[in-house]
Structures are given as structure tokens and as C-alpha cells.
XYZ file of C-alpha atoms in Angstrom:
625
model
C 21.582 25.794 23.837
C 19.728 22.731 22.167
C 20.331 22.669 18.565
C 16.643 23.037 16.811
C 16.527 19.204 15.784
C 17.518 18.528 19.448
C 14.433 20.999 20.312
C 12.245 19.766 17.720
C 12.560 16.002 18.972
C 11.562 17.762 22.554
C 9.000 19.360 21.263
C 7.294 16.152 19.226
C 7.335 13.813 22.224
C 3.877 12.830 23.151
C 1.488 14.875 25.303
C 0.707 13.556 28.752
C -2.672 15.444 28.604
C -5.882 13.352 28.344
C -6.970 13.177 24.478
C -10.429 14.773 24.157
C -13.520 13.403 23.534
C -15.575 13.681 19.686
C -18.201 15.726 21.918
C -15.129 18.481 23.115
C -13.822 18.208 19.797
C -16.551 20.239 18.483
C -16.015 23.044 21.304
C -12.552 23.786 20.565
C -12.378 27.185 22.053
C -13.079 25.976 25.583
C -10.699 23.179 25.281
C -7.674 24.866 25.598
C -6.471 24.446 22.536
C -5.955 27.941 21.816
C -3.482 28.513 25.273
C -1.289 26.155 23.067
C 1.994 27.753 22.680
C 3.643 28.706 19.347
C 5.425 25.952 18.185
C 9.056 26.736 16.283
C 11.159 24.142 14.924
C 13.164 26.288 12.697
C 14.916 29.705 13.844
C 12.937 32.168 11.961
C 9.339 30.728 11.824
C 6.523 29.791 14.563
C 3.038 28.761 14.130
C 0.546 30.106 16.458
C -3.612 28.550 16.501
C -5.209 31.541 15.156
C -8.195 32.632 17.847
C -11.382 34.013 16.384
C -11.219 37.062 18.302
C -7.510 37.834 17.092
C -6.528 40.435 14.274
C -4.888 37.505 12.357
C -8.185 35.637 12.091
C -9.461 38.424 9.217
C -6.031 38.504 7.699
C -5.689 34.457 7.418
C -8.749 34.849 5.924
C -7.818 37.066 3.573
C -4.479 35.205 2.503
C -6.955 32.092 1.896
C -8.942 34.035 -0.148
C -6.316 35.387 -2.286
C -4.826 31.861 -2.655
C -8.383 30.667 -3.871
C -8.536 33.569 -6.017
C -5.130 32.809 -7.758
C -5.712 29.596 -8.171
C -8.815 29.345 -9.074
C -9.786 29.163 -13.198
C -12.474 31.686 -14.791
C -15.814 31.230 -13.683
C -15.305 29.910 -10.320
C -17.885 30.581 -7.351
C -17.391 30.703 -3.598
C -20.292 29.717 -1.485
C -20.535 31.602 2.083
C -20.731 28.280 3.219
C -17.335 27.528 2.703
C -16.035 29.627 5.134
C -15.907 26.507 7.802
C -17.238 27.243 11.595
C -14.190 27.535 14.212
C -16.040 24.486 15.568
C -14.967 22.321 12.425
C -11.651 23.788 11.522
C -8.206 24.790 13.585
C -6.888 27.475 11.740
C -2.997 28.285 12.257
C -1.052 31.080 11.345
C 2.431 31.189 10.854
C 4.490 34.460 11.364
C 8.419 35.302 11.063
C 9.794 35.645 14.861
C 11.469 38.496 14.054
C 8.536 40.725 12.850
C 7.409 43.856 14.664
C 3.913 43.106 13.842
C 3.122 39.665 16.146
C -0.374 39.643 13.934
C 1.466 39.660 10.694
C 1.705 35.951 8.577
C 3.164 34.517 5.758
C 1.204 31.213 5.651
C -2.169 29.559 6.589
C -3.120 26.064 7.270
C -6.181 23.961 8.754
C -7.100 20.826 10.170
C -10.871 20.165 9.600
C -12.000 17.636 12.550
C -14.366 14.624 12.595
C -17.595 14.141 12.770
C -18.005 17.361 10.314
C -15.916 17.146 7.361
C -15.163 17.543 3.986
C -13.994 13.855 3.386
C -17.460 12.452 4.715
C -19.537 14.788 2.264
C -17.720 14.240 -0.792
C -16.031 10.194 -0.778
C -17.475 6.765 -0.394
C -15.035 4.698 0.896
C -15.270 0.461 0.412
C -17.780 -0.586 2.921
C -15.514 -2.212 6.057
C -12.567 -0.767 4.809
C -9.650 0.445 6.872
C -10.847 4.190 6.139
C -14.028 3.493 6.559
C -13.958 2.535 10.118
C -11.101 5.472 10.794
C -13.996 7.900 9.167
C -16.642 6.075 11.780
C -14.545 6.307 14.681
C -13.338 9.620 14.295
C -9.968 9.825 14.819
C -8.649 11.671 11.787
C -8.853 15.406 10.602
C -8.747 16.805 7.052
C -5.902 19.036 5.853
C -7.042 22.100 4.458
C -6.370 25.751 3.928
C -2.736 25.800 3.000
C -2.069 29.539 1.640
C 1.295 30.790 1.219
C 2.527 34.320 0.470
C 3.373 34.264 -3.302
C 7.052 36.147 -2.614
C 8.438 33.265 -0.563
C 11.557 31.842 -1.514
C 11.534 28.020 -1.816
C 13.798 27.760 1.144
C 11.645 29.217 3.391
C 8.394 27.497 1.900
C 10.117 23.994 3.276
C 10.815 25.797 6.733
C 7.108 27.011 6.870
C 5.884 23.042 5.964
C 7.903 21.586 8.503
C 6.567 24.192 10.675
C 3.217 23.302 10.171
C 3.740 19.328 10.419
C 5.345 19.989 13.798
C 2.244 21.820 15.019
C -0.671 19.417 13.116
C 1.421 16.407 16.033
C 1.009 18.769 18.778
C -2.793 19.106 17.877
C -3.286 15.449 16.783
C -1.871 14.451 19.914
C -3.903 16.673 22.347
C -7.209 15.419 20.157
C -6.245 11.679 20.050
C -6.213 11.991 16.438
C -4.313 9.003 14.780
C -4.548 9.911 10.771
C -4.803 13.240 8.437
C -6.343 13.106 5.475
C -6.372 15.795 2.252
C -7.684 16.436 -1.236
C -4.710 18.338 -2.303
C -4.148 20.234 -5.058
C -1.364 18.294 -7.293
C 1.072 21.019 -6.941
C 0.787 21.006 -3.140
C 0.796 17.484 -2.647
C 3.987 17.828 -5.104
C 5.559 19.899 -2.951
C 4.889 17.659 0.271
C 6.588 14.687 -1.451
C 8.979 16.339 -2.781
C 12.664 14.159 -2.305
C 16.105 15.175 -2.612
C 18.656 12.393 -1.777
C 20.391 13.039 1.561
C 18.885 16.902 1.700
C 15.069 16.299 1.493
C 13.259 13.394 2.969
C 9.453 13.770 1.669
C 6.189 13.643 4.012
C 4.916 9.804 3.115
C 1.602 10.921 2.164
C -0.219 7.908 0.377
C -2.890 7.608 -1.735
C -6.345 5.927 -0.190
C -7.060 3.039 -2.332
C -10.297 2.422 -0.257
C -12.297 4.973 -2.180
C -14.869 3.762 -4.602
C -16.585 6.958 -5.683
C -17.945 10.443 -4.992
C -20.868 11.298 -3.176
C -22.622 12.897 -6.204
C -24.625 15.979 -5.302
C -23.765 16.205 -2.025
C -22.696 19.448 -0.305
C -19.067 19.343 -0.222
C -18.415 18.054 -3.459
C -20.665 20.692 -4.977
C -18.539 23.326 -2.859
C -15.155 22.225 -4.103
C -16.555 21.730 -8.037
C -17.657 25.486 -7.614
C -14.419 26.513 -6.715
C -12.623 25.191 -9.735
C -9.394 24.650 -8.810
C -6.730 24.214 -10.907
C -4.949 21.138 -10.696
C -7.330 19.233 -8.586
C -9.116 16.089 -10.013
C -12.678 16.187 -8.708
C -14.356 15.228 -12.241
C -17.279 12.794 -12.126
C -14.791 10.425 -14.837
C -12.764 10.036 -12.014
C -12.229 8.020 -8.793
C -11.273 10.965 -5.721
C -7.236 10.983 -5.160
C -7.335 11.024 -1.299
C -3.966 11.287 -0.022
C -3.431 10.013 3.578
C -0.627 9.721 6.661
C -0.578 8.390 9.943
C 0.480 11.049 12.710
C 3.183 8.556 13.952
C 4.382 8.569 10.321
C 4.415 12.053 9.917
C 6.418 12.520 13.453
C 9.126 10.105 11.683
C 9.237 12.567 8.376
C 9.333 15.764 10.715
C 12.467 14.251 12.773
C 14.024 13.065 9.709
C 13.792 16.408 8.081
C 14.969 18.823 10.669
C 18.228 16.332 11.310
C 18.992 17.929 7.720
C 18.036 21.427 8.262
C 21.589 23.039 8.615
C 22.521 20.930 5.246
C 19.520 22.581 3.523
C 19.908 25.816 4.580
C 23.536 25.560 3.385
C 22.878 24.579 0.006
C 23.626 26.625 -2.710
C 21.314 25.403 -5.474
C 18.123 24.494 -2.682
C 15.696 26.107 -5.701
C 16.513 24.356 -8.432
C 16.919 20.758 -6.864
C 13.670 21.370 -5.140
C 11.661 21.989 -8.552
C 13.331 19.006 -10.027
C 11.970 16.951 -6.900
C 8.642 18.741 -7.323
C 8.636 17.695 -11.050
C 9.133 13.924 -10.074
C 6.725 14.201 -7.516
C 4.364 15.211 -9.617
C 4.526 13.202 -12.218
C 4.380 10.374 -9.184
C 0.747 12.167 -8.535
C -0.514 11.821 -11.791
C 0.771 8.144 -11.770
C -1.333 7.300 -8.482
C -4.398 9.093 -9.997
C -3.852 7.260 -13.589
C -3.618 3.642 -11.533
C -6.515 4.214 -9.294
C -8.695 4.949 -12.275
C -7.252 1.717 -14.247
C -8.371 0.105 -10.913
C -11.818 1.385 -11.135
C -12.053 0.542 -14.985
C -11.190 -2.713 -14.181
C -13.578 -3.302 -11.742
C -16.567 -2.476 -14.065
C -15.023 -4.885 -16.412
C -13.326 -2.696 -18.941
C -10.210 -4.385 -19.618
C -9.279 -2.524 -22.589
C -9.397 0.836 -20.939
C -7.785 -0.348 -17.908
C -4.987 -1.887 -20.118
C -4.673 1.293 -21.778
C -4.467 3.508 -19.036
C -2.060 1.158 -17.259
C 0.258 1.437 -19.978
C 0.119 4.944 -20.341
C 1.124 4.935 -16.062
C 4.274 2.738 -17.181
C 5.594 4.724 -19.940
C 5.202 7.662 -17.995
C 7.140 5.878 -15.117
C 9.917 4.496 -17.059
C 11.854 5.362 -20.133
C 12.309 1.663 -21.471
C 10.902 0.675 -24.825
C 7.557 -0.717 -24.585
C 5.614 -2.839 -27.261
C 7.608 -6.090 -27.794
C 5.222 -8.700 -27.789
C 4.901 -12.520 -27.646
C 3.907 -13.774 -31.041
C 0.068 -14.228 -31.561
C -0.668 -17.725 -30.703
C 1.163 -17.132 -27.322
C -1.005 -14.232 -26.661
C -3.987 -15.600 -27.141
C -3.299 -18.290 -25.029
C -2.012 -16.141 -22.540
C -5.471 -13.872 -22.712
C -8.357 -16.291 -23.651
C -10.180 -16.894 -20.506
C -12.607 -20.209 -20.397
C -16.004 -19.966 -19.470
C -14.925 -21.320 -15.964
C -12.480 -19.057 -15.489
C -14.598 -16.416 -16.313
C -17.249 -17.801 -13.641
C -14.431 -17.945 -11.108
C -13.695 -14.287 -11.974
C -17.081 -13.208 -11.829
C -17.330 -14.517 -7.679
C -13.944 -14.098 -6.992
C -14.042 -16.712 -4.930
C -9.975 -17.711 -3.164
C -7.869 -20.538 -4.645
C -7.323 -22.750 -1.235
C -9.036 -25.652 -1.501
C -10.986 -26.286 1.549
C -11.134 -22.895 2.123
C -15.098 -22.306 3.506
C -14.934 -18.574 3.323
C -12.636 -15.570 2.414
C -12.083 -14.403 5.776
C -10.676 -17.942 6.132
C -8.164 -17.829 3.384
C -6.931 -14.561 4.460
C -6.270 -15.867 8.390
C -4.393 -18.982 6.655
C -2.202 -16.690 4.694
C -1.289 -14.404 7.877
C -0.724 -17.245 9.966
C 2.171 -18.936 7.619
C 4.122 -15.990 8.247
C 3.267 -15.189 12.054
C 2.990 -18.613 13.180
C 5.988 -20.514 10.471
C 8.383 -18.758 13.148
C 12.241 -18.493 11.604
C 12.027 -21.311 9.394
C 9.253 -19.705 6.891
C 10.785 -16.533 7.729
C 14.182 -17.982 5.703
C 12.013 -19.379 2.661
C 10.789 -15.942 2.476
C 13.825 -14.105 2.642
C 15.107 -16.675 0.034
C 12.566 -15.974 -2.208
C 13.117 -12.169 -2.467
C 16.781 -12.602 -2.600
C 16.631 -14.345 -5.340
C 14.915 -11.546 -7.288
C 17.643 -9.433 -6.734
C 16.344 -6.653 -6.460
C 18.006 -3.045 -6.219
C 16.658 0.388 -5.287
C 14.291 1.878 -7.881
C 13.289 -1.521 -9.468
C 9.284 -2.552 -10.622
C 8.312 -5.790 -8.865
C 5.259 -7.492 -9.744
C 3.668 -10.227 -6.631
C 1.463 -12.399 -8.657
C -0.851 -13.763 -6.443
C -0.361 -11.259 -3.400
C -3.170 -12.764 -1.680
C -3.209 -10.294 1.932
C 0.269 -8.557 1.104
C 2.238 -10.613 3.691
C 5.275 -10.178 0.901
C 4.363 -6.662 -0.070
C 6.088 -4.594 2.981
C 9.443 -6.382 2.289
C 9.221 -6.029 -1.533
C 8.653 -2.176 -0.991
C 12.047 -2.000 1.432
C 13.711 -3.433 -1.062
C 12.766 -1.248 -3.823
C 12.932 1.789 -2.009
C 11.068 5.314 -2.519
C 12.086 5.501 -5.902
C 10.734 2.358 -7.038
C 7.169 0.537 -7.210
C 5.756 -2.192 -5.912
C 2.623 -4.000 -7.335
C 0.702 -6.596 -5.423
C -1.859 -8.680 -8.061
C -4.569 -10.713 -7.046
C -7.722 -11.793 -8.380
C -10.052 -11.539 -4.722
C -10.766 -8.264 -4.040
C -11.488 -9.250 -0.208
C -7.983 -10.367 0.262
C -6.882 -7.016 -1.237
C -8.493 -4.645 0.930
C -5.987 -6.782 3.803
C -3.021 -6.156 1.086
C -4.316 -2.424 1.151
C -3.756 -2.309 5.008
C -0.473 -3.824 4.758
C 1.221 -1.415 2.457
C -0.582 1.841 4.389
C 1.357 4.485 4.281
C 3.921 3.308 1.414
C 3.550 5.143 -1.773
C 5.856 2.938 -3.794
C 3.381 -0.258 -3.272
C -0.202 -0.667 -5.173
C -2.578 -3.258 -5.382
C -4.426 -4.007 -8.553
C -7.302 -6.861 -8.793
C -6.893 -8.525 -11.862
C -6.390 -12.786 -13.355
C -2.934 -14.043 -13.282
C -3.812 -14.796 -16.952
C -5.018 -11.125 -17.906
C -2.484 -8.782 -16.528
C -3.423 -4.941 -17.139
C 0.172 -4.067 -17.458
C 1.658 -3.208 -20.906
C 4.226 -5.063 -21.951
C 8.012 -4.782 -20.606
C 6.760 -3.428 -17.635
C 8.835 -5.260 -14.300
C 12.404 -5.784 -13.274
C 11.148 -8.503 -11.159
C 8.404 -11.070 -10.985
C 7.334 -13.492 -8.206
C 4.867 -15.939 -7.687
C 4.830 -17.652 -4.451
C 2.629 -20.878 -3.982
C 0.360 -19.375 -6.590
C 0.946 -21.840 -9.701
C -0.170 -25.147 -7.704
C -3.966 -23.868 -7.538
C -4.519 -22.862 -11.326
C -5.801 -25.005 -13.275
C -3.339 -23.898 -16.648
C -0.340 -22.547 -15.272
C 1.087 -21.846 -18.686
C -1.244 -18.651 -19.493
C 0.124 -17.550 -16.497
C 3.710 -17.937 -16.931
C 2.928 -16.469 -20.417
C 1.928 -13.619 -18.733
C 4.396 -13.167 -16.870
C 7.001 -13.241 -19.504
C 5.495 -10.679 -20.936
C 5.429 -8.343 -18.383
C 8.904 -8.914 -17.841
C 11.361 -6.677 -19.307
C 14.656 -8.586 -21.249
C 16.946 -9.544 -18.928
C 14.305 -9.258 -15.825
C 13.897 -11.997 -13.119
C 11.432 -14.387 -12.500
C 11.081 -16.128 -9.445
C 8.720 -19.177 -8.353
C 8.138 -21.386 -5.297
C 5.690 -24.272 -4.710
C 5.680 -27.169 -2.641
C 5.328 -30.899 -3.502
C 2.984 -32.673 -1.707
C 4.468 -35.900 -2.138
C 7.604 -34.845 -0.085
C 5.732 -34.389 3.184
C 6.917 -36.202 6.191
C 5.801 -35.822 9.418
C 5.664 -37.900 12.998
C 3.515 -39.138 14.506
C 2.061 -40.144 10.931
C -0.804 -42.310 12.486
C -2.174 -42.863 15.450
C 0.553 -46.250 16.288
C 3.849 -43.602 15.292
C 6.529 -45.296 14.883
C 7.693 -46.615 10.930
C 3.331 -46.357 10.536
C 2.122 -43.276 8.376
C -0.798 -44.521 6.963
C -3.300 -41.629 7.740
C -0.662 -39.303 7.102
C -0.223 -40.538 3.615
C -4.685 -40.728 3.234
C -4.287 -37.166 3.829
C -1.617 -36.694 1.456
C -3.265 -38.544 -1.274
C -6.884 -36.632 -0.845
C -4.913 -33.249 -1.012
C -3.239 -34.458 -4.208
C -6.785 -35.509 -5.639
C -8.632 -31.951 -4.558
C -4.969 -29.737 -6.022
C -4.749 -28.614 -9.411
C -1.435 -29.116 -9.445
C 0.266 -30.978 -6.030
C 3.391 -31.949 -7.701
C 3.753 -28.989 -9.712
C 7.389 -28.015 -7.875
C 9.216 -30.946 -9.846
C 7.692 -29.672 -13.175
C 9.261 -26.112 -13.486
C 11.917 -26.838 -15.772
C 9.224 -28.151 -18.012
C 6.695 -25.087 -17.489
C 9.671 -22.971 -18.069
C 10.897 -25.138 -21.527
C 7.588 -24.874 -23.130
C 7.611 -21.260 -23.596
C 10.254 -21.737 -26.334
C 13.748 -22.715 -26.007
C 14.819 -19.096 -26.486
C 12.288 -17.823 -23.707
C 13.949 -17.772 -20.686
C 17.673 -17.926 -19.861
C 19.843 -18.632 -16.793
C 17.232 -21.102 -15.440
C 17.870 -22.894 -12.130
C 15.709 -24.688 -9.703
C 16.532 -25.695 -6.325
C 15.346 -27.355 -3.423
C 15.104 -26.182 0.168
C 14.007 -28.464 3.160
C 12.151 -26.986 5.654
C 11.984 -28.354 8.975
C 9.540 -27.365 11.626
C 9.226 -28.445 15.605
C 5.962 -26.869 16.055
C 2.709 -28.394 15.274
C 0.633 -24.665 14.941
C 3.455 -23.582 12.603
C 2.985 -26.901 10.223
C -0.987 -26.703 10.101
C -0.664 -23.165 9.344
C 1.189 -23.585 6.563
C -0.088 -26.942 5.261
C -3.878 -26.999 6.399
C -3.622 -30.886 7.484
C -5.907 -30.571 10.240
C -8.477 -28.582 7.655
C -7.441 -31.610 5.045
C -8.018 -34.268 7.753
C -11.666 -32.786 8.474
C -12.669 -32.619 4.642
C -11.227 -36.440 3.945
C -13.609 -37.409 6.969
C -16.341 -35.721 5.709
C -15.594 -37.923 2.142
C -15.058 -41.347 4.192
C -16.679 -41.674 7.146
C -14.842 -44.949 7.827
C -11.855 -42.993 8.738
C -13.304 -40.398 11.099
C -11.913 -42.448 14.322
C -8.698 -42.870 12.838
C -8.114 -39.111 11.589
C -9.651 -37.890 14.931
C -7.002 -40.264 16.911
C -4.163 -39.087 14.941
C -5.016 -35.866 15.436
C -4.796 -36.105 19.248
C -1.954 -38.277 19.048
C 0.143 -35.266 17.035
C -0.728 -32.966 19.915
C 0.380 -35.021 22.141
C 3.876 -35.407 20.420
C 3.981 -32.001 19.992
C 3.374 -31.545 23.987
C 6.216 -33.662 24.806
C 8.672 -32.056 22.367
C 8.611 -35.114 19.943
C 6.720 -34.026 16.905
C 8.820 -33.027 13.625
C 7.882 -32.289 10.483
C 9.720 -31.629 6.961
C 8.567 -30.359 3.411
C 10.331 -29.719 0.377
C 10.293 -26.046 -1.459
C 11.126 -26.002 -5.281
C 12.550 -22.179 -6.376
C 12.807 -21.917 -9.780
C 14.982 -18.686 -10.629
C 15.262 -17.760 -14.543
C 15.755 -14.253 -16.364
C 13.916 -13.135 -19.522
C 16.170 -13.767 -22.273
C 17.122 -10.586 -24.580
C 16.242 -10.452 -28.136
C 18.609 -11.735 -30.310
C 20.090 -9.369 -32.559
């Protein structure tokens, strides 16, 4: 007989039946869903769909009513409209397989289906965001109604969660659901995200960063607030804390958990380990809410409240002492914004020259990696390696853009670490949020590099990749990076040098003639804030004082590329060429001829380009005793 993990793997394979359409989902009893066989992934339990005609239906409702009564504060109300229709919600019952009463249940759970749902009536999403698109598409469901008997052992509770998750997967595959959302009480989410190393992988629920506010006076929100549930943050003064997980991630997570099922059942101190894991997960849930509202205050322009909230978050996250500061003059220099910078901050434009729109800038940043091939990947890997990241560290990526580096950094810090991507461009951060979807160890923050909303000594590592060349005053940004690094923490900077770019052909004539390329690069140097900043790394770091940084090292790597699309994605040469042609019409014919010559050389396999990248690596000096 196959083991339970093997049987679970067979059970979780995608069904071949056609997914239901949204209109069909609203008529669940006729869809055949109630004929779904009971699901069992642990020896002692099975989950089944609760039919409205089943005796288990009233028992499930009674268990939920008892759970809400115990979880509510005095004075809570329960409206009759809070009893969802079976056309809107699929209810599950979980029973013991050895029970003599087939309709007896030890737990219940539900899935509320689109298009009718609690989320839409409670939460406002960022227009155009991934979450809004998913809600409009209707390919999501809302987890609700988890209720457990109060006499259960902790080990059995974990088995119940795994049984429910496996059943959710079967239902979602049948109905074509891609993502699950939840507005959970904190203890419930702490239980689902609890992790015991080598024994209990967490379910990878991640906070949704696309929320912008509540649907005030909406029916769903008013009814939830009337329940006055303990440990559920629905205050008007906070943003909604919505958790989500893809069905694909849920399937991966349950497979990992079931592979360790036998070890879990044989662990004598499981209760103590689980309680400690839940306490840690609960701290993370509190941190998620604090970071979300810090972001809200920052967006509203309340920088002081945002920094105070974020300092509280990091004080909870780390036991390192906070409060070491730079000198007063350095702090003033790091936080002062000029009038021009405030204006730039207000309109949140991107930093790339020649970028006509934020969409163009996002596409450029994406193409640098996607079309750069192995050469670009090697430079990216080197920039990560220099940080010497270890699991559990806290890493800041300044100028993260669309977040191309965040997943790799997230993998390196592990589930106990934290990665924060910071950028001043809200549009780019929308893409960055998608890049870290499902990674609860990663966040994005909208702020200026010269004025970060983090307390002193917050991070183990700070990086900035091709950022300083675009900032009019790099010194304040570097001072901020120093401030938020802990003593001994690592800083890495990566910048090109625009006088060290070579390319063949460099003109329509080719050969030794590179007149056209030189004109384009000269234009780039005129238009950029700091086209030669790579060679200035030693000077920039020294300006902060001889005792600010230690172990300063600078190395130069040459990138040789034979793909014209990859070079153009990384350097934007054709975009700069057209901009130069607009400025100097006399060069238009020469530039067009050069672009054609480059394309011909690329087709013949004769194209070659090289550029030099400067990598700086330094550690924040430890205080002298």
C-alpha cells in the first residue's frame, strides 16, 4: 500500500475535468461538486463537502457559531445576513475516520467564491494592480469560517489544517481558482505560518501590498466590525491586512508538510515547538501590519510617523541595539531635500534619462536581465556574492526598480530573513510587488534614497545597483546607507563608467572609425548626473570620514557582449542615438546609417561590445572603544 505522502501526491495531481465558468460557480449544487469524494491525507481524518441537505450542515453552523462567540468581544452582534448562501460558499466538514457517527465533525472551513465575496465589499485595491486584476477576473476564493473544537490536541490541529489545504486544492482545480485570499485573525495566520525547522514547513501566505484602504460603510466591512472579533485588525486607522497564496504554492507546501508527517507524529515535544513557532509567526504578522501602515503614512507624506512605526517594527525584528547615530551635520545633510528634489519626489518620475514614461523605464529594467543573457547574470551573481548574505539576515536594495533582484536576495536570506526593496517610483514598485508575490520575507517601500524611513542599524547588508549615477547628490544617499547599516554590515555599489564603453562598428564606416559612438557617449555624459561615478567610489566613501568604512575594495569587471539586443537593452544606445539626432539634426543621417550598420554586423556575427562595471564593497566600521 502506498504511503500517505505518496497517496497525497496522487491526490493533489491536477484533475482533468473542465474548470467551471463564473456563472456555473454560482450554482454549486448542480456542478457535481457535492459528489467530490472525501479527502484524506492523514490516516485519522477526512474532509468532505457539507451538503445543505446533510445533517452535518447544522452541526457545522453550530460549531462556527460557538467559535465566533468565543472569539468575539463583549457586545458583538451577529447579523442574519452573515450566514452565506451555499451558492456563494463551499463548506467543509472534517471528521475522524474511526468515528461511529459519520456526520460528527471536529472542524469546519469554507471557501467563498467570486464574484460574490467579502473581499470586494471590504477592501480597495490599487487600480490596475495584480490583485485588482485577479478580483476582476474572478479566479480567486476567500478562506473563511475556520472553526475547531476546543478540545483538540495541537498535533491533530496540524493534521486538520493539512486536510483542509488538500481539499482546497481539489476544489480550486475543479473551479479554475488560481489564488486564495484571507482576512484572518492573527492566531489563525500564526498557526498556518508557523515553521519548525526540518519538521513543519509553513504555508507561504504573504501579505497583499496592493491594498489602499477599506470600503467604508460597505455591507461586508460593517458586518465584520459588528462581530468585534479578537485579534482581527479592521480599524479605520489601519490598512486591511489581506493574506494570499497561489494554489500552486499551496500544493507545494502541503507536499512538503506531508513528506514530514511521520516525523511530526513521532516528535514528543511537538506542542512546545509549535507554540514557540506560533509566537515567532505572530510577531511576523504584527510586523506585516506595522510595515503596511508605515507605507500608508509615508504615502500620505507623514514621514515622522512612518519612521516611528518602522523603528518599532525593526525593534521587534531584531535584538540589536538601536540608536547609534551619525553626527548632527551628517544627519542634516542626509535628510535635507532641496526644492528640486521635493518636486521630483512629488511627481515620482523615474530616474532614467530618455525614458518617456514609467512603462518604458520598467520595460528597460526588465530587458536588462531578460535579454542580457549569461553575461548579465554573472554580474548580478557577483553583486549578490559580495554581500556575503547568510540565512536570517536583513537586506536592503536601494533603487530596486521593478524588483528584478528581490527574488534572488529573498532566496539567500531564507524564510527567517527579510529583504526590503526601496524606490521612489510607485509605478515601478507595483511591478516589484508582483516580483515578490508569495514571498513573505520580502517587502517594498516607497521612499527617497536620501530620506529612508528606517531606524539606525536596521540592516546587515545594503546594495545599490546602477543607482548613484542618476542621483544629483550621491553623498546624502551614501550617508543614509551608512546610517541604516549595523556596524560590521556590508555595503555594495555597482556603477558603469560611460567613457569605458567600446563597440564595433562604432560608425557607418566601421574599422577604426568610432566617431558616431563617441558622439552618442558624449551626449550621455552631458545628460547624466554622474556618468563617470564608478571611478569615484574610493573618493565617495572617503568623504564620509576615514573611520566610516573599513575593508573598502573596488574591482572592475569587463562585460563582453555579442548580442546587439542585449547591449541595447543594457545601455539604451539606440534610444540615446535618436535623442542626439533630435538635438543635432545634422547627425540624423549618420546615426541612422550607424544603426543599420550595427544590425548588419549583428546578423553576420561580427558585432562586439564591451563595458566596464565598477564594484565597490565596504563594511561599516565598528565603533572604537
